[in-house]
Amino acid sequence: MTQQTDKKTAWWMLAPLLLIVLGAIGYPLIRTLLLSFTNARLTGYSDPIQFVWLENYWQAITNSAFRESAGRTTYFVLVNIGLELLLGVLVALLLNQAFRGRAIVRALLIIPLALPTVVSAIMWRWIYNPEFGVLNALLTQLGLLGQYRSYLGEPDLAMNMIILADVWKNYPIVALVALSALQLIPKELFEAAAMDGASAWTRFWRITLPSIIPALTVVIVLRTIEAVKVFDIIFVMTKGGPASSTRTLSFEVYQEAFSSLKAGSGAAYSYLVVLISAVLIFLYIWLLRRQERQ
Amino acid sequence: MKKMYKAFSGAIGMGLVLTGLALGQGNTTLNALFMKQAAYSEEDVQNMTAEFEKANPSIKVNLEFVPYESLRDKTIAAQASGGYDVVLFDTIWPAEYAKNGFLLDVSSRINKADQNKIFTGAWSTVQSKGKYYGMPWILDTKYLFYNTEILEKAGFKNPPRTFQELMTQAEVIKQKNLVQYPLVSSWSQSEALVADYTSYVAAFKGRFVDTSDRPVFQNGGGLKALEWMVDSVKKGLSNPNSREYAEEDVRRVFSSGQAAFALNWTYMYNLTQDPAESKVVGKVGIVPAPGAVGGAAVSAVNGSMGLGITRTSKLANEAWKFINHLTSQKVQNRYAKNSLPIWKTSYADPIVSKGQEAVIKAANISIGAMYSRPTVVRYAEWSNVLQKALQEALLGKTTAKAALADAAKQVATLK
């Protein structure tokens, strides 16, 4: 069999999968992109659709609510990913040590991940409840808080409290990925470094971190995509309140498409969200690659 | 062998006949969309539907229950797929649904003989520009719930009749340290906040829009209403956590005995009388929401809901039959514990009033005083703007006057 025939067969074999991928991902993507250049509305009538080209994008960029939400989303993403990385790597380092009950603790790590986001959001709403919540009970009993307070009713605090809830739900992904990367590092490297007199910090900085960075890059990219489009946890916990202080970009997309019934500009808004996550992802990859080279 | 063959083919033939009969019998399936919380419980709706299916064996009904927040989105999203035949809709949506062709105009199907038998407020729930888009089903408004024990300890024999009087009573209750915050409300950034504000607007005789649909809530009664709400928070009489509460949170705080007053929908009354859900069983009074000095005698927000047929439904006749069953006086009277009937004469029926005499007494006044939120096509956007403005004032980020003026400017552009 020639190489040419081999290639042909390969394409034939791949064709069903490619068709599915193109149909399930490519078609909606292109359809939404085309929709974003129109004035299409969500109605029960077949109203004529006109092309307005970049007008929807321009309207989004000049919309102050959209810009404010973009700022809040960026804050959510950066703080959220930062905390998840810190906590995830620390927990992974801990779970990489040998101790009794390690297997059970590793298994427990899966629980937050296994919970549906809506369930975890309702749970955290209860934890933060200003009259009956356990967080208030805990902090007052420890003497850290004088009296019960509101967490989700204060505009300056609500977003941070949602971030904490989201970090709890998602840091195990970082921890699990980091742990698997840690287990691949040859022990001899650490032993040799220790013999050469390298401190624990130096060993972490020179051996551990560079070894797990490729794995972390993947998880950062995945988590960024998720964090930029955050909606469900916020919708359940605060519905974007108080005074819109937790409204993120997905709320603007939702409002434009469903409250205003503007399918065209809703599509444009969602493409802008994709663009923002793409920029953030490229930035991360560039930064991490630079560090890896160093 | 021949015998076996005969028996086998006989069995197959019989099977085919039975299958045919079964298919012929249940070949009509309606898809209906309902909500999970408040008013009729899921169990109530399931039982009502089972009764309908029993009386109409050729129709099967698939029920889907979603949270209130998803009701509108699901109805709109189903336009492309034609997913539902019957949908539950809120009083704030008919203008939008009618304009965008989401619901079937059922004006010709409405029984003219029933028109005077049903409350006017209920009919307004399903109307837009003189046309009917369904049958009213859930007749609801916000009432003032009060803790009789706290009021007694504070030295008050009667609940407040005006919001000014409520403020005075709340001040005494706070001074006597009976509860930390006498009033609890659902003022989170959601529709519940606009519903509450509407009650206050009605009390202070304000209006949302003038005859030309121009916003006027930023002045007069609309402004006084928000100023009262802000004032109650500043004075520590309203629970500051109200700004993150929805109706269920209000129920929990009131039921735990931590509030003397609460505005909430009818459903709360029966739950406050359930020992598994409440610490204030037997200590709860219910009256129409207060009026205001120089304003209305009582206040009420129209929180009713209707059942309509989607324009994409191919089973409009069957759907209407189902709607007629659910909204019939006979069915509504039997399930009146969680939601009051739309029929005027039902309120004199002992089946309806038994065990909830206080609710019926309040309803008889409140239903006639129901004030509606603006019946504008772009209500969802209106509400988003109002919710933010009301919250900004309640959180002290701006004054009531500035918040409403800004909101009025924004909604004026929503034509």
XYZ file of C-alpha atoms in Angstrom:
709
model
C 0.000 0.000 0.000
C 1.406 3.399 -0.918
C 1.709 6.308 1.488
C -0.877 8.183 -0.595
C -3.493 5.439 -0.066
C -2.629 5.344 3.628
C -3.385 9.037 3.908
C -6.656 8.620 2.028
C -7.767 5.798 4.310
C -6.880 7.872 7.334
C -9.042 10.730 6.111
C -11.928 8.368 5.427
C -11.597 6.948 8.915
C -11.496 10.416 10.429
C -14.382 11.718 8.323
C -17.245 10.730 10.683
C -15.515 12.360 13.643
C -14.686 15.492 11.649
C -18.289 15.725 10.496
C -19.535 15.523 14.073
C -17.024 18.118 15.254
C -17.881 20.469 12.403
C -21.615 19.992 12.930
C -21.637 20.244 16.707
C -19.010 22.960 17.152
C -18.281 24.602 13.819
C -21.859 25.193 12.699
C -23.094 26.946 15.882
C -19.886 29.006 15.988
C -20.269 30.240 12.417
C -24.027 30.686 12.770
C -23.541 32.785 15.946
C -20.825 34.829 14.245
C -23.143 35.574 11.322
C -25.965 36.367 13.748
C -23.739 38.864 15.543
C -23.616 40.986 12.367
C -27.412 41.198 12.164
C -30.303 42.850 13.973
C -32.029 39.450 14.535
C -34.551 39.341 17.372
C -35.975 36.467 19.402
C -39.603 36.589 18.377
C -42.309 34.189 17.406
C -42.648 35.903 14.007
C -40.242 35.568 11.108
C -39.239 39.232 11.014
C -36.873 40.211 8.173
C -33.252 40.196 9.332
C -30.888 42.941 8.245
C -27.108 42.978 8.332
C -25.821 45.730 10.601
C -22.201 44.461 10.426
C -20.133 45.818 13.327
C -22.860 47.971 14.871
C -23.610 45.400 17.604
C -19.937 45.227 18.555
C -19.676 48.982 18.637
C -22.806 49.207 20.779
C -21.300 46.704 23.255
C -17.979 48.537 23.508
C -19.664 51.900 24.020
C -22.129 50.460 26.553
C -20.948 51.516 30.020
C -22.727 48.565 31.709
C -20.828 46.168 29.433
C -17.503 47.841 30.233
C -18.214 47.775 33.978
C -19.101 44.093 33.733
C -15.885 43.464 31.780
C -13.950 45.049 34.653
C -15.751 42.911 37.237
C -15.196 39.771 35.145
C -11.475 40.503 34.837
C -11.272 40.932 38.623
C -13.191 37.675 39.122
C -10.920 35.781 36.725
C -7.593 37.091 38.021
C -8.354 36.721 41.737
C -10.148 33.428 41.235
C -7.408 31.798 39.150
C -4.701 33.232 41.393
C -6.274 31.787 44.541
C -7.044 28.462 42.885
C -3.414 28.156 41.765
C -2.034 29.040 45.177
C -4.360 26.745 47.081
C -4.210 23.985 44.462
C -0.395 23.853 44.386
C -0.124 24.013 48.185
C -2.611 21.168 48.607
C -0.863 19.166 45.890
C 2.495 19.605 47.668
C 0.903 18.432 50.897
C -0.750 15.428 49.285
C 2.546 14.510 47.627
C 4.023 13.837 51.062
C 3.637 10.405 52.591
C 1.267 10.396 55.579
C -1.355 8.108 57.032
C -4.808 8.569 55.459
C -3.383 10.219 52.336
C -5.569 8.112 50.040
C -8.716 9.219 51.875
C -7.741 12.893 51.741
C -7.017 12.584 48.011
C -10.449 11.031 47.496
C -12.091 13.818 49.533
C -10.608 16.335 47.141
C -12.998 15.114 44.473
C -16.144 16.072 46.442
C -16.344 19.794 45.571
C -15.679 18.937 41.932
C -18.382 16.301 41.885
C -21.027 18.710 43.196
C -23.112 20.455 40.538
C -22.381 24.207 40.577
C -25.980 25.052 41.415
C -25.911 22.773 44.460
C -22.631 24.235 45.644
C -23.964 27.783 45.086
C -27.077 27.077 47.172
C -24.899 25.518 49.861
C -22.646 28.584 50.014
C -25.685 30.879 50.071
C -26.704 29.047 53.226
C -23.201 29.235 54.682
C -23.169 33.021 54.087
C -26.765 33.531 55.301
C -26.694 36.674 57.462
C -29.153 35.334 60.092
C -28.662 31.564 60.109
C -25.355 30.989 58.277
C -22.569 28.855 59.738
C -19.858 31.314 58.721
C -21.302 33.951 61.043
C -21.701 31.368 63.807
C -18.105 30.187 63.386
C -16.545 33.655 63.265
C -18.538 34.977 66.246
C -17.786 31.868 68.325
C -14.094 32.222 67.534
C -14.342 35.831 68.642
C -13.283 37.134 65.238
C -16.606 38.844 64.619
C -18.622 40.942 67.058
C -22.016 40.315 65.553
C -23.609 38.558 62.595
C -23.118 40.353 59.308
C -24.192 40.250 55.695
C -21.799 38.867 53.080
C -23.814 38.889 49.891
C -25.736 42.102 50.608
C -22.657 44.371 50.671
C -21.557 45.562 47.207
C -17.874 45.698 48.206
C -17.855 42.220 49.668
C -20.289 40.155 47.599
C -17.949 39.471 44.650
C -15.116 38.363 46.947
C -17.436 35.983 48.777
C -18.590 34.483 45.476
C -14.938 34.101 44.441
C -14.261 32.172 47.672
C -17.180 29.851 46.963
C -15.972 29.311 43.404
C -12.382 28.703 44.520
C -13.609 26.032 46.946
C -15.478 24.356 44.107
C -12.664 24.438 41.547
C -9.250 24.441 43.279
C -9.262 20.600 43.379
C -8.799 20.576 39.588
C -5.563 22.514 40.006
C -4.548 20.342 42.952
C -5.166 17.089 41.091
C -3.319 18.190 37.963
C -0.413 19.586 39.987
C -0.282 16.388 42.047
C -0.053 14.202 38.971
C 2.746 16.401 37.637
C 4.562 16.294 40.987
C 4.513 12.508 40.986
C 6.388 12.464 37.691
C 9.405 14.370 39.044
C 12.285 11.938 39.689
C 13.101 11.793 43.414
C 16.824 11.685 42.606
C 16.671 15.316 41.516
C 15.575 16.410 44.977
C 18.075 14.140 46.667
C 20.944 15.489 44.556
C 19.843 19.077 45.169
C 19.596 18.439 48.914
C 23.091 16.960 48.922
C 24.369 20.040 47.137
C 22.920 22.082 49.982
C 19.875 23.556 48.216
C 17.231 24.831 50.656
C 13.614 23.646 50.490
C 12.624 26.962 48.897
C 15.366 26.679 46.262
C 14.334 23.088 45.539
C 10.746 24.225 45.046
C 11.699 27.197 42.909
C 14.311 25.401 40.786
C 12.899 21.889 40.500
C 9.277 21.582 41.538
C 7.758 24.656 39.943
C 9.435 24.356 36.511
C 8.382 20.692 36.419
C 4.717 21.365 37.031
C 4.383 24.546 34.944
C 3.447 22.748 31.682
C 0.627 20.927 33.481
C -0.459 24.137 35.235
C -0.579 25.974 31.903
C -3.224 23.562 30.679
C -5.304 23.904 33.813
C -4.964 27.709 33.810
C -6.246 27.860 30.260
C -9.193 25.609 31.051
C -10.095 27.465 34.245
C -9.789 30.859 32.542
C -12.252 29.841 29.860
C -14.673 28.719 32.585
C -14.103 31.772 34.791
C -14.608 34.326 32.006
C -18.015 32.894 31.215
C -19.061 32.529 34.886
C -22.820 32.800 35.305
C -24.527 29.974 37.215
C -22.861 30.406 40.614
C -23.508 34.168 40.586
C -27.062 33.826 39.310
C -27.926 31.461 42.155
C -26.083 33.382 44.876
C -26.871 37.046 44.113
C -28.558 37.295 40.696
C -25.954 39.956 39.905
C -26.781 42.099 42.948
C -26.439 43.971 45.223
C -26.731 47.028 42.991
C -25.234 45.044 40.071
C -21.915 44.659 41.920
C -21.602 40.983 40.897
C -22.818 41.320 37.320
C -20.299 39.713 35.016
C -20.131 39.652 31.230
C -22.349 36.595 30.935
C -25.122 38.593 32.618
C -24.824 41.198 29.861
C -25.043 38.461 27.222
C -28.033 36.929 28.998
C -29.758 40.280 29.381
C -29.161 41.287 25.786
C -30.375 37.966 24.375
C -33.183 37.104 26.790
C -34.369 40.310 28.504
C -34.037 42.500 25.419
C -34.728 39.615 22.987
C -31.911 40.869 20.753
C -30.356 37.695 19.352
C -28.006 39.692 17.084
C -26.358 41.866 19.698
C -26.510 38.988 22.210
C -24.340 36.995 19.779
C -21.950 39.944 19.413
C -21.682 40.249 23.196
C -20.861 36.549 23.506
C -18.171 36.791 20.808
C -16.595 39.635 22.758
C -16.532 37.387 25.826
C -14.739 34.730 23.764
C -12.285 37.387 22.586
C -11.510 38.435 26.158
C -10.831 34.847 27.223
C -8.637 34.359 24.160
C -6.565 37.429 25.080
C -6.182 36.274 28.684
C -5.205 32.761 27.605
C -2.540 34.007 25.197
C -1.207 36.281 27.903
C -0.923 33.408 30.388
C 0.747 31.099 27.901
C 3.232 33.795 26.927
C 4.079 34.558 30.563
C 4.455 30.922 31.536
C 6.542 30.034 28.487
C 8.809 32.965 29.312
C 9.223 31.708 32.843
C 9.833 28.176 31.588
C 12.642 29.449 29.305
C 14.225 31.308 32.189
C -45.208 -27.307 14.798
C -48.186 -25.992 12.854
C -50.011 -25.412 16.142
C -47.091 -23.521 17.517
C -46.886 -21.415 14.383
C -50.604 -20.589 14.667
C -50.299 -19.673 18.351
C -47.260 -17.548 17.631
C -48.851 -15.614 14.767
C -52.038 -15.260 16.857
C -50.049 -13.742 19.698
C -48.291 -11.332 17.345
C -51.629 -10.332 15.781
C -53.176 -9.743 19.198
C -50.165 -7.731 20.260
C -50.440 -5.545 17.181
C -54.168 -4.939 17.788
C -53.562 -4.020 21.443
C -50.666 -1.739 20.536
C -52.870 -0.087 17.925
C -55.619 0.423 20.477
C -53.197 1.811 23.009
C -51.690 4.184 20.465
C -55.115 5.231 19.273
C -56.206 5.956 22.821
C -53.321 8.073 24.056
C -52.081 9.693 20.869
C -52.360 13.288 22.081
C -49.661 14.523 24.420
C -49.635 18.061 25.765
C -46.437 19.608 27.070
C -47.021 22.098 29.848
C -44.640 24.429 31.675
C -45.210 25.340 35.344
C -43.171 26.849 38.159
C -41.694 25.205 41.198
C -42.206 27.730 43.957
C -45.081 29.625 45.581
C -48.819 29.289 44.860
C -49.936 25.761 43.857
C -47.434 23.076 44.839
C -46.076 20.574 42.316
C -48.216 17.937 43.982
C -51.343 20.090 43.565
C -50.688 20.519 39.839
C -49.913 16.812 39.407
C -53.189 15.868 41.119
C -55.207 18.365 39.079
C -53.615 16.958 35.917
C -54.297 13.358 36.928
C -57.975 14.274 37.328
C -57.934 15.856 33.857
C -56.295 12.809 32.272
C -58.843 10.538 33.932
C -61.705 12.589 32.517
C -59.975 12.819 29.102
C -58.278 9.470 28.489
C -57.194 10.450 24.980
C -55.011 13.298 26.298
C -51.787 12.843 28.198
C -50.047 15.797 29.809
C -46.296 16.078 30.347
C -45.619 18.500 33.177
C -42.377 20.415 33.562
C -41.680 22.458 36.678
C -38.988 25.134 36.619
C -38.023 27.955 39.002
C -39.887 31.226 38.436
C -36.697 32.780 37.037
C -36.609 30.230 34.201
C -40.262 30.429 33.228
C -39.939 33.320 30.774
C -36.607 32.152 29.340
C -37.924 28.632 28.724
C -41.042 29.964 27.005
C -38.994 32.224 24.748
C -36.326 29.625 23.975
C -39.016 27.074 23.078
C -40.220 29.264 20.191
C -37.713 27.644 17.865
C -38.452 24.084 18.925
C -42.176 24.454 19.617
C -41.580 22.651 22.913
C -44.656 23.604 24.931
C -48.400 23.752 24.360
C -49.424 25.310 27.672
C -47.294 27.810 29.577
C -47.698 29.604 32.861
C -46.960 33.319 32.586
C -46.645 36.233 34.973
C -48.820 39.337 34.883
C -45.829 41.391 33.681
C -45.298 39.440 30.450
C -48.498 39.505 28.296
C -47.592 42.781 26.537
C -44.224 41.356 25.474
C -45.597 37.899 24.650
C -48.400 39.422 22.566
C -46.112 41.778 20.640
C -43.607 39.020 19.866
C -46.130 36.342 19.015
C -45.270 33.931 21.814
C -48.880 33.301 22.828
C -52.082 32.550 20.972
C -54.832 35.169 21.088
C -57.635 33.286 22.851
C -60.178 36.142 22.969
C -62.688 34.119 20.946
C -62.350 31.111 23.251
C -63.129 33.000 26.482
C -66.564 32.151 27.810
C -68.453 35.461 27.880
C -70.697 34.171 30.654
C -67.643 33.858 32.942
C -66.401 37.382 32.434
C -68.278 38.952 35.346
C -67.727 35.950 37.591
C -63.955 36.474 37.640
C -62.165 39.384 39.368
C -61.186 42.297 37.115
C -57.646 42.193 38.524
C -57.373 38.573 37.435
C -58.465 39.400 33.881
C -55.906 42.205 33.650
C -53.230 39.519 34.152
C -53.921 37.932 30.768
C -54.788 41.000 28.692
C -52.857 43.202 26.338
C -54.393 45.913 24.192
C -57.900 44.558 24.777
C -57.072 41.010 23.669
C -56.912 37.922 25.879
C -53.822 35.697 25.858
C -54.919 33.068 28.346
C -56.941 32.402 31.461
C -55.998 33.838 34.846
C -55.080 31.035 37.250
C -53.040 32.192 40.251
C -54.592 35.217 41.908
C -52.051 36.696 44.239
C -50.937 39.847 45.954
C -48.649 40.835 48.823
C -50.223 41.070 52.277
C -48.939 42.453 55.549
C -48.091 39.600 57.910
C -47.616 40.544 61.557
C -46.566 38.737 64.695
C -49.539 39.129 67.072
C -47.458 38.318 70.155
C -44.857 41.007 69.426
C -47.549 43.604 68.702
C -49.321 42.725 71.942
C -46.094 43.036 73.948
C -45.456 46.395 72.305
C -48.921 47.515 73.392
C -50.659 47.608 70.006
C -54.127 46.159 69.651
C -54.333 46.505 65.880
C -51.893 46.112 63.014
C -50.893 49.311 61.186
C -53.259 50.703 58.574
C -50.721 53.031 56.981
C -46.986 52.802 56.335
C -46.486 55.811 58.606
C -48.243 53.932 61.409
C -46.116 50.867 60.634
C -43.008 53.015 61.127
C -44.326 54.248 64.504
C -45.155 50.727 65.696
C -41.791 49.449 64.456
C -39.994 52.192 66.414
C -41.734 51.138 69.649
C -41.004 47.453 68.979
C -37.338 48.272 68.431
C -37.158 50.514 71.514
C -38.647 47.749 73.652
C -36.049 45.411 72.183
C -38.668 42.864 71.136
C -36.805 42.239 67.885
C -33.732 43.905 66.417
C -35.318 44.699 63.054
C -39.140 44.826 63.049
C -39.678 44.699 59.253
C -38.203 42.165 56.840
C -38.656 42.448 53.069
C -37.559 40.810 49.814
C -35.405 43.635 48.451
C -32.653 41.688 46.671
C -31.871 42.693 43.093
C -34.740 40.720 41.610
C -38.363 41.019 40.516
C -39.398 40.596 44.161
C -37.996 44.072 44.861
C -40.037 45.663 42.081
C -43.149 43.823 43.322
C -42.614 45.245 46.828
C -41.925 48.727 45.479
C -45.178 48.514 43.492
C -47.088 47.931 46.728
C -45.491 51.041 48.219
C -46.171 53.046 45.042
C -49.836 51.992 45.274
C -49.979 53.040 48.951
C -48.513 56.494 48.256
C -50.790 56.832 45.226
C -47.922 57.020 42.794
C -47.912 55.863 39.191
C -45.323 54.227 37.016
C -46.265 55.815 33.707
C -48.645 58.502 32.462
C -51.268 57.974 29.776
C -48.590 58.279 27.083
C -46.443 55.576 28.733
C -43.878 58.174 29.898
C -42.258 57.317 33.264
C -43.583 59.366 36.208
C -42.503 57.183 39.146
C -39.565 59.498 39.859
C -41.905 62.089 41.360
C -44.866 62.140 43.747
C -45.977 58.793 45.173
C -43.257 56.823 43.410
C -40.556 58.919 45.073
C -42.301 58.937 48.473
C -42.497 55.144 48.294
C -38.741 54.712 47.848
C -37.970 57.390 50.416
C -40.043 55.463 52.956
C -38.172 52.240 52.145
C -34.766 53.953 52.438
C -35.814 55.687 55.652
C -36.870 52.398 57.222
C -33.391 50.964 56.563
C -31.617 54.079 57.847
C -33.626 54.022 61.074
C -32.775 50.369 61.609
C -36.452 49.383 61.386
C -36.089 47.360 58.197
C -33.756 44.408 58.374
C -30.681 45.545 56.374
C -30.316 41.982 55.099
C -33.566 42.551 53.191
C -31.273 43.890 50.460
C -30.147 40.330 49.751
C -33.430 38.550 50.539
C -36.002 36.928 48.286
C -39.483 35.844 49.423
C -38.333 32.557 50.933
C -35.731 34.340 53.070
C -38.451 36.689 54.310
C -40.592 33.697 55.227
C -37.767 32.063 57.159
C -36.908 35.195 59.154
C -40.569 35.924 59.939
C -41.308 32.275 60.766
C -38.370 32.162 63.176
C -39.936 35.029 65.150
C -37.191 37.519 64.263
C -39.515 40.053 62.620
C -42.752 41.715 63.641
C -43.836 42.615 60.094
C -43.332 41.210 56.608
C -44.817 41.767 53.177
C -45.239 38.519 51.281
C -47.468 36.483 48.978
C -50.447 34.399 50.155
C -48.512 31.119 50.280
C -46.605 32.258 53.366
C -49.670 32.148 55.593
C -50.205 28.392 55.582
C -46.504 27.724 55.987
C -46.360 29.980 59.068
C -49.054 27.719 60.552
C -47.018 24.559 59.973
C -45.021 23.608 63.117
C -42.373 21.917 60.972
C -41.729 25.191 59.164
C -42.504 27.839 61.751
C -41.938 28.919 65.350
C -44.808 31.386 65.238
C -47.741 29.031 64.729
C -50.932 30.670 66.011
C -49.217 34.051 66.361
C -49.592 35.277 62.803
C -52.005 37.922 61.593
C -52.627 38.769 57.954
C -54.190 41.980 56.670
C -54.058 43.949 53.422
C -50.741 45.752 52.964
C -51.002 49.232 54.520
C -52.038 52.381 52.740
C -50.500 55.777 53.455
C -51.531 59.046 55.074
C -52.697 61.161 52.165
C -52.551 58.112 49.906
C -54.557 54.934 49.420
C -56.503 53.159 52.184
C -54.734 49.856 51.488
C -52.118 48.755 48.984
C -51.682 45.674 46.838
C -49.492 44.604 43.954
C -50.923 42.478 41.175
C -48.883 39.297 41.417
C -51.237 37.079 39.488
C -50.341 34.570 36.805
C -52.172 33.080 33.848
C -52.122 30.002 31.635
C -51.776 30.467 27.901
C -51.356 28.447 24.716
C -48.138 28.921 22.753
C -48.543 30.111 19.173
C -46.466 27.141 17.994
C -48.792 24.582 19.602
C -50.551 22.218 17.226
C -52.923 21.114 19.959
C -54.664 24.394 20.795
C -58.068 22.765 21.394
C -56.709 20.152 23.773
C -54.527 22.769 25.470
C -57.551 25.022 26.013
C -59.468 22.065 27.460
C -56.641 21.499 29.957
C -56.484 25.210 30.843
C -60.245 25.256 31.360
C -59.949 22.319 33.725
C -57.190 23.920 35.829
C -58.917 27.291 36.013
C -62.416 25.903 36.662
C -64.085 27.033 39.864
C -64.565 23.447 41.017
C -60.874 22.601 40.790
C -59.676 25.942 42.163
C -61.974 25.703 45.194
C -60.601 22.301 46.105
C -56.977 23.452 45.923
C -57.441 26.854 47.552
C -55.019 26.300 50.431
C -51.955 27.408 48.457
C -53.550 29.766 45.949
C -56.855 31.590 46.040
C -59.408 31.166 43.234
C -60.031 33.717 40.501
C -63.811 33.283 40.986
C -65.680 35.904 43.012
C -68.234 33.545 44.559
C -65.549 31.095 45.700
C -64.736 33.311 48.661
C -68.087 32.528 50.246
C -67.559 28.775 49.791
C -66.676 27.042 53.103
C -64.311 24.636 51.267
C -62.213 27.645 50.323
C -62.396 29.648 53.551
C -62.127 26.840 56.120
C -58.935 27.235 58.175
C -57.872 30.383 56.347
C -60.623 32.802 57.295
C -58.095 35.566 57.988
C -56.581 35.198 54.510
C -59.999 35.338 52.874
C -60.919 38.430 54.899
C -57.741 40.197 53.758
C -58.092 38.941 50.175
C -61.615 40.334 49.898
C -60.129 43.824 50.318
C -56.713 43.405 48.672
C -57.863 41.799 45.435
C -59.997 44.818 44.634
C -57.033 47.150 45.247
C -54.407 45.374 43.119
C -52.065 47.743 41.301
C -50.089 46.478 38.308
C -46.478 46.956 37.398
C -46.071 48.803 34.069
C -47.688 46.838 31.261
C -45.033 47.737 28.714
C -43.623 45.509 25.976
C -40.032 45.851 27.187
C -40.905 45.224 30.829
C -37.960 42.876 31.464
C -35.545 45.715 30.649
C -37.658 48.193 32.620
C -37.461 45.944 35.625
C -33.672 45.506 35.360
C -33.206 49.278 35.387
C -35.594 49.746 38.315
C -34.050 46.938 40.353
C -30.614 48.516 40.123
C -31.879 52.001 40.938
C -33.895 50.817 43.938
C -30.932 48.860 45.277
C -28.546 51.773 44.874
C -30.869 53.947 46.957
C -31.454 51.211 49.559
C -27.698 50.668 49.883
C -27.158 54.399 50.345
C -25.031 54.701 47.205
C -27.261 57.495 46.001
C -30.430 59.320 47.066
C -33.914 58.026 46.272
C -34.533 61.080 44.096
C -31.334 60.718 42.066
C -31.759 56.950 41.674
C -35.321 57.234 40.368
C -34.547 60.207 38.136
C -31.732 58.237 36.513
C -33.934 55.142 36.147
C -36.738 57.222 34.580
C -34.269 58.640 32.059
C -33.120 55.127 31.124
C -36.556 53.516 30.814
C -37.825 56.438 28.733
C -35.571 55.152 25.943
C -37.121 51.662 26.029
C -39.802 52.075 23.408
